[in-house]
CSV table of C-alpha atoms and ligand atoms in Angstrom, one decimal:
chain,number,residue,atom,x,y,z
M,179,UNK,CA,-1.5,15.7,83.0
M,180,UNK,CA,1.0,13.1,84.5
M,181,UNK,CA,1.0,12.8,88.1
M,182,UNK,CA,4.3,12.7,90.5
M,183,UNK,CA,4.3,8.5,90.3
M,184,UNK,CA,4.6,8.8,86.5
M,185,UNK,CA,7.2,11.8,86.3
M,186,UNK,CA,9.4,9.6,89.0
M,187,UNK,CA,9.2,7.3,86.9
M,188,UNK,CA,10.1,9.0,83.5
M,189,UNK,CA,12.9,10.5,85.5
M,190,UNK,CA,14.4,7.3,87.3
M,191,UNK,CA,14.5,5.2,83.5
M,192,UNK,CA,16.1,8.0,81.8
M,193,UNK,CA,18.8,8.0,84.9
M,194,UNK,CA,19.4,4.5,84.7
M,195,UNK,CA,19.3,4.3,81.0
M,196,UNK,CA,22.5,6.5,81.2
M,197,UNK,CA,24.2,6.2,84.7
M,198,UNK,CA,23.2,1.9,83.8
M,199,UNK,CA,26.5,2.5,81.5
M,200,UNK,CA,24.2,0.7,78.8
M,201,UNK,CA,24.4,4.1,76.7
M,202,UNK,CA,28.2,5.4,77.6
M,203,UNK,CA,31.3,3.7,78.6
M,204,UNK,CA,33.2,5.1,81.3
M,205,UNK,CA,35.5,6.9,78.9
M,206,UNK,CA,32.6,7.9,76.4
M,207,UNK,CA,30.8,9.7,79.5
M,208,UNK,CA,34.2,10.9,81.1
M,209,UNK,CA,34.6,12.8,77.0
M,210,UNK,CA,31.0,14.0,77.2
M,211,UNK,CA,31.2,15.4,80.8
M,212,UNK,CA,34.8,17.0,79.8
M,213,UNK,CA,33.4,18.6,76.3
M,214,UNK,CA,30.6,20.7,78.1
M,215,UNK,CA,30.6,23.3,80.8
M,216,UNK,CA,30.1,21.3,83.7
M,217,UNK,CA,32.4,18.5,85.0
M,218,UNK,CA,32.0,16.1,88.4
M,219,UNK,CA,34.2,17.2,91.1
M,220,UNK,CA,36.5,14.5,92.5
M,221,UNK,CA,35.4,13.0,95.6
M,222,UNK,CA,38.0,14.5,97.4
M,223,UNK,CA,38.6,11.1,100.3
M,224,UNK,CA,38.1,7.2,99.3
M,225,UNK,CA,34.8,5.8,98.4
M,226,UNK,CA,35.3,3.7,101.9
M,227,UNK,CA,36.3,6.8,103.6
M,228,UNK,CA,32.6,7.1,105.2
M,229,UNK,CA,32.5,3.4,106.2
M,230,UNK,CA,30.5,1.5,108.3
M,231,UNK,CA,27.9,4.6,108.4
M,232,UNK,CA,27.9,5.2,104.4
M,233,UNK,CA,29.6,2.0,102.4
M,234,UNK,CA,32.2,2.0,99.8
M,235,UNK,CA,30.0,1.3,96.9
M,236,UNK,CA,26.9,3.1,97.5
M,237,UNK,CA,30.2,5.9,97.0
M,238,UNK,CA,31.2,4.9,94.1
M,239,UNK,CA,28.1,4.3,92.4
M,240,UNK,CA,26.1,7.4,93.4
M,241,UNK,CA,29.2,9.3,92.8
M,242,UNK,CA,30.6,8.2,89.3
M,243,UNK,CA,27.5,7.3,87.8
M,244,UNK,CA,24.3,9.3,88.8
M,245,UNK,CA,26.4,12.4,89.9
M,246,UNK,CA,28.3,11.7,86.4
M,247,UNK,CA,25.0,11.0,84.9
M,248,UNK,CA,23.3,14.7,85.9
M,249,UNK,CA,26.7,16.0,85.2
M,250,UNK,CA,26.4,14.8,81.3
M,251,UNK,CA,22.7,15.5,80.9
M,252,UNK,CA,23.1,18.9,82.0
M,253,UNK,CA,25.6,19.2,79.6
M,254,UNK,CA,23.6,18.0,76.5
M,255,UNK,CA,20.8,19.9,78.3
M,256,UNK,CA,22.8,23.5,77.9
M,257,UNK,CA,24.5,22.3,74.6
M,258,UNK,CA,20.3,23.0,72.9
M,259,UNK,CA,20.7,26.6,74.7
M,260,UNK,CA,24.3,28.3,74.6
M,261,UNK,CA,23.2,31.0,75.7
M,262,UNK,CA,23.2,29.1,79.2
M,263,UNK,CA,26.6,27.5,78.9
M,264,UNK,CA,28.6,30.4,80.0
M,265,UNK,CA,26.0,30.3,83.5
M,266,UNK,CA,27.4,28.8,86.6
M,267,UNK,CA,24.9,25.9,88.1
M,268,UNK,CA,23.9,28.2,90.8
M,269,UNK,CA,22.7,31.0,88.1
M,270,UNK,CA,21.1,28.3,86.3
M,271,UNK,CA,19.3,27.1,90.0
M,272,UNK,CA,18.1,31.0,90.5
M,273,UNK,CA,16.8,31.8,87.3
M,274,UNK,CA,15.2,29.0,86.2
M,275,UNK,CA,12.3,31.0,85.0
M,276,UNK,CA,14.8,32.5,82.4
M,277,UNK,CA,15.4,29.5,81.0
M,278,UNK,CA,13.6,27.8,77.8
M,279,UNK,CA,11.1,26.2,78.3
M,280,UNK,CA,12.6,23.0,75.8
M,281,UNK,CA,15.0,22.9,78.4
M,282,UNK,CA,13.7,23.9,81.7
M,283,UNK,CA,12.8,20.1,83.4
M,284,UNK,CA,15.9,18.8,82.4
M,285,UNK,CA,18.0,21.8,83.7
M,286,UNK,CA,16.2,21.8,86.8
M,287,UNK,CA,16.4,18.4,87.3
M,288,UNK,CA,20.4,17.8,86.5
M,289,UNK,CA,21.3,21.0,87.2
M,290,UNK,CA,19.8,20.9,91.0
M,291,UNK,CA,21.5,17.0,90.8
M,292,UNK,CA,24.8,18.5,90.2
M,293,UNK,CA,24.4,21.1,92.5
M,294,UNK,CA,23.1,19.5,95.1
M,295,UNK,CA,25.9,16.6,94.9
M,296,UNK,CA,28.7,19.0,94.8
M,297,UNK,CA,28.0,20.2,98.0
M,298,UNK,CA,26.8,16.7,99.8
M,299,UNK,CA,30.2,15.0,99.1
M,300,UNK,CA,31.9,18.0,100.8
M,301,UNK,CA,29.3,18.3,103.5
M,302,UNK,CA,31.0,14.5,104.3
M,303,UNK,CA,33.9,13.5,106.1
M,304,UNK,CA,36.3,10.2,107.1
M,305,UNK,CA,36.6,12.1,110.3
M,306,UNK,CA,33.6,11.3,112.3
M,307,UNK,CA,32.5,12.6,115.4
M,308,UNK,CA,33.0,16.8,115.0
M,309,UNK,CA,30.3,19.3,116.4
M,310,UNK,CA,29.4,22.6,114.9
M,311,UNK,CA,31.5,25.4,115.9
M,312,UNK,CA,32.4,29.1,115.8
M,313,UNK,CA,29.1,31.3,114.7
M,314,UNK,CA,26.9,28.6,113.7
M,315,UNK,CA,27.5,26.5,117.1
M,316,UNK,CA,26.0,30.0,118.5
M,317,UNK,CA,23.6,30.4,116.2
M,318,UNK,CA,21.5,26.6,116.1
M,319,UNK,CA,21.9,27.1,119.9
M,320,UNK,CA,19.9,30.2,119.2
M,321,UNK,CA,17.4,29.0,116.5
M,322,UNK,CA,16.6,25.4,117.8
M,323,UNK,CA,18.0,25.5,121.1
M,324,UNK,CA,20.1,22.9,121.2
M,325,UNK,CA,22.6,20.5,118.5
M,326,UNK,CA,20.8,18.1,119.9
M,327,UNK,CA,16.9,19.5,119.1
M,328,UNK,CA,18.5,20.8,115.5
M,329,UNK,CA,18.9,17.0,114.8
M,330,UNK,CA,15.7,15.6,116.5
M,331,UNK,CA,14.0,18.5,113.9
M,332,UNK,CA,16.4,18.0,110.7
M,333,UNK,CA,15.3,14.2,111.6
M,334,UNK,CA,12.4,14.5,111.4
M,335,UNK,CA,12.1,16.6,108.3
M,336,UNK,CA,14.4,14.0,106.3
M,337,UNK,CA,12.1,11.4,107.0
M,338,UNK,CA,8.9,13.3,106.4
M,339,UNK,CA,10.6,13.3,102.2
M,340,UNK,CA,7.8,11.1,100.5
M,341,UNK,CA,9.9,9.9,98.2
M,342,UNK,CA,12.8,10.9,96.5
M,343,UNK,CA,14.2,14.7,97.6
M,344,UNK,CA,16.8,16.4,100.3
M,345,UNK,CA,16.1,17.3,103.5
M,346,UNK,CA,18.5,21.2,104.5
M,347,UNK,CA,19.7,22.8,106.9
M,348,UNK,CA,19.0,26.9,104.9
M,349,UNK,CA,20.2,30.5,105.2
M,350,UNK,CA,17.4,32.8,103.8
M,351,UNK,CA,18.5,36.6,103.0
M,352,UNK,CA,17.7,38.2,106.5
M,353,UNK,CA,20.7,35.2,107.6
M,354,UNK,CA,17.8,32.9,109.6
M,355,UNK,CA,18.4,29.2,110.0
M,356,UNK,CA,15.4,27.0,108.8
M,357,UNK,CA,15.2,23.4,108.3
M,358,UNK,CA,13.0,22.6,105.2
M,359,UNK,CA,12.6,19.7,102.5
M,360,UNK,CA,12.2,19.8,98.5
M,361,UNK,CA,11.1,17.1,96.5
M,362,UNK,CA,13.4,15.3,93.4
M,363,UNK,CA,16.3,17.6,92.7
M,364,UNK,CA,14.8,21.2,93.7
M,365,UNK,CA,17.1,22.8,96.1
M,366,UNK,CA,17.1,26.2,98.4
M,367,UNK,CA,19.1,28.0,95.6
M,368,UNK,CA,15.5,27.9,93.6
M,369,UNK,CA,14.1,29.8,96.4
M,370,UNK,CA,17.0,32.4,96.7
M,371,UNK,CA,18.3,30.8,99.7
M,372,UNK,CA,21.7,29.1,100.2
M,373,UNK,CA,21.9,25.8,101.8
M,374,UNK,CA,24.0,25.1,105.1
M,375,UNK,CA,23.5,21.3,104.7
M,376,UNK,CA,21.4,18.8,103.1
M,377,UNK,CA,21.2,15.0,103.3
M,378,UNK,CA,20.1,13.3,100.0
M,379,UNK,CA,17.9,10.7,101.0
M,380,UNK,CA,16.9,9.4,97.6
M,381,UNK,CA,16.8,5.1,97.8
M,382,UNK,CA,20.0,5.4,96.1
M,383,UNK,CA,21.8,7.4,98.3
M,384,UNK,CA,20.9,4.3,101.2
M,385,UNK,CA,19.5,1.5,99.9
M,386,UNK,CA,22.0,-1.0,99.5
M,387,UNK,CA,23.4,-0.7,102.8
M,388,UNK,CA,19.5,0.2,104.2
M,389,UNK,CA,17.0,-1.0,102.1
M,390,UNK,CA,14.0,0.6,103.6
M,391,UNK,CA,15.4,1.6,106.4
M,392,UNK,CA,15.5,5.4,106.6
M,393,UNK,CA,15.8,6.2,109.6
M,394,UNK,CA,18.7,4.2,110.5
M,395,UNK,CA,20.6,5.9,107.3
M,396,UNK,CA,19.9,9.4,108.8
M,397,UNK,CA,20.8,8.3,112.3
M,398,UNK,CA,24.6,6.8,110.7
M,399,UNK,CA,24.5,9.9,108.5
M,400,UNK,CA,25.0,12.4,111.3
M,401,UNK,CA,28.1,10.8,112.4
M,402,UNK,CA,30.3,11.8,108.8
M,403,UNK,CA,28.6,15.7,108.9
M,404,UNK,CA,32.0,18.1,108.2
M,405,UNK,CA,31.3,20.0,110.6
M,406,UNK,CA,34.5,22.0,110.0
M,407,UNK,CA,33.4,22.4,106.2
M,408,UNK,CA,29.7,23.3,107.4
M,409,UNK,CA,30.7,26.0,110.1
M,410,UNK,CA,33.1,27.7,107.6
M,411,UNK,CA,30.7,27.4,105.2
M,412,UNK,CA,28.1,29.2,107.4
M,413,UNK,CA,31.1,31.8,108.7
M,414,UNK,CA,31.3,32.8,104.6
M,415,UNK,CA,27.7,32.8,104.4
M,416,UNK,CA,26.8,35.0,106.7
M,417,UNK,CA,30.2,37.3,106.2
P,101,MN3,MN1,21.9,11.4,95.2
């Protein structure tokens, strides 16, 4: 048996050992993320885009190297299993039971990295300040009673992650907003629900700018939520 401490730790030197660039050049990883299934989605705004409330290189490096890293390793991860190649990372997040055991961590853990990341950097925006609107304006006025009380609670939940893991805003299948947590890189999709939002609040995801300081990072955070993204997201959801 290894406890959590240990099996952080396993995960965090293997991550570093590759996103560190010690093992692949930028071109080396940019070939190895291009000759698998899976690729890293472009950012889609500039790494100081989300600045003073997320900062340019915090960007850059959580971005390009460990999205790139969990990108690559879930790669090499399906390249043992082609069976699981032709998958999408969502299949892959809902039927991880199907999938070989040799494999299982380490698609669990870069597939849910992927996944997860894909949707945080579109879940982001340069233009600060939006609300939510349309259906799901109506319905966290119905579920927690307020934006206000849905941020207080999401709060709250992103600061109650002991260590490294997301905090989400879900949809389960009878369409109910909840606000839950998961550890590492588990996700809602594991569970069969979908994810409205989710703030990442591994150290790596704040620390430079933070350091410890949580709280504040999840306070700045709320000011670049796409709001536009997240309502249309929940409109398709829910459709
Ligand atoms: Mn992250």
């Amino acid at each position: 048996m290894i406890n959590r401490r240990d099996a952080l730790k396993t995960l965090g030197a293997s991550a570093v050992a590759v996103a560190g660039g010690a093992v692949l050049s930028p071109a080396e990883a940019a070939q190895a993320a291009a000759s698998g299934p899976f690729t890293l989605p472009a950012l889609g705004y500039a790494f100081d885009a989300l600045e003073p409330y997320v900062d340019a290189q915090t960007m850059q490096i959580h971005h390009d190297k460990h999205h790139g890293a969990y990108v690559n390793n879930l790669n090499a991860a399906v390249s043992k299993a082609p069976e699981l190649e032709k998958k999408s990372v969502e299949e892959l997040m809902a039927s991880l039971a199907s999938v070989p055991e040799s494999v299982r961590t380490a698609v669990r853990n870069n597939g849910g990295g992927h996944i997860n990341h894909s949707l945080f950097w579109q879940i982001m925006t340069k233009n600060p300040g939006g609300k939510p609107s349309g259906e799901l304006a109506k319905a966290i006025d119905k579920r927690f009673g307020s934006l206000a009380s849905f941020q207080e609670q999401f709060t709250k939940a992103a600061m109650g992650v002991f260590g490294s893991g997301w905090a989400w805003l879900t949809l389960d299948g009878s369409k109910e907003l909840a606000i839950e947590s998961t550890p590492n890189q588990d996700n809602p999709w594991m569970t069969g629900k979908s994810p409205v939002l989710g703030i990442d609040v591994w150290e790596h995801a704040y620390y430079l700018k933070y350091q410890n300081r949580r709280a504040e990072y999840v306070a700045a955070w709320q000011n670049v939520v796409n709001w536009d993204f997240v309502s249309e997201r929940y409109s398709k959801l829910i459709s």
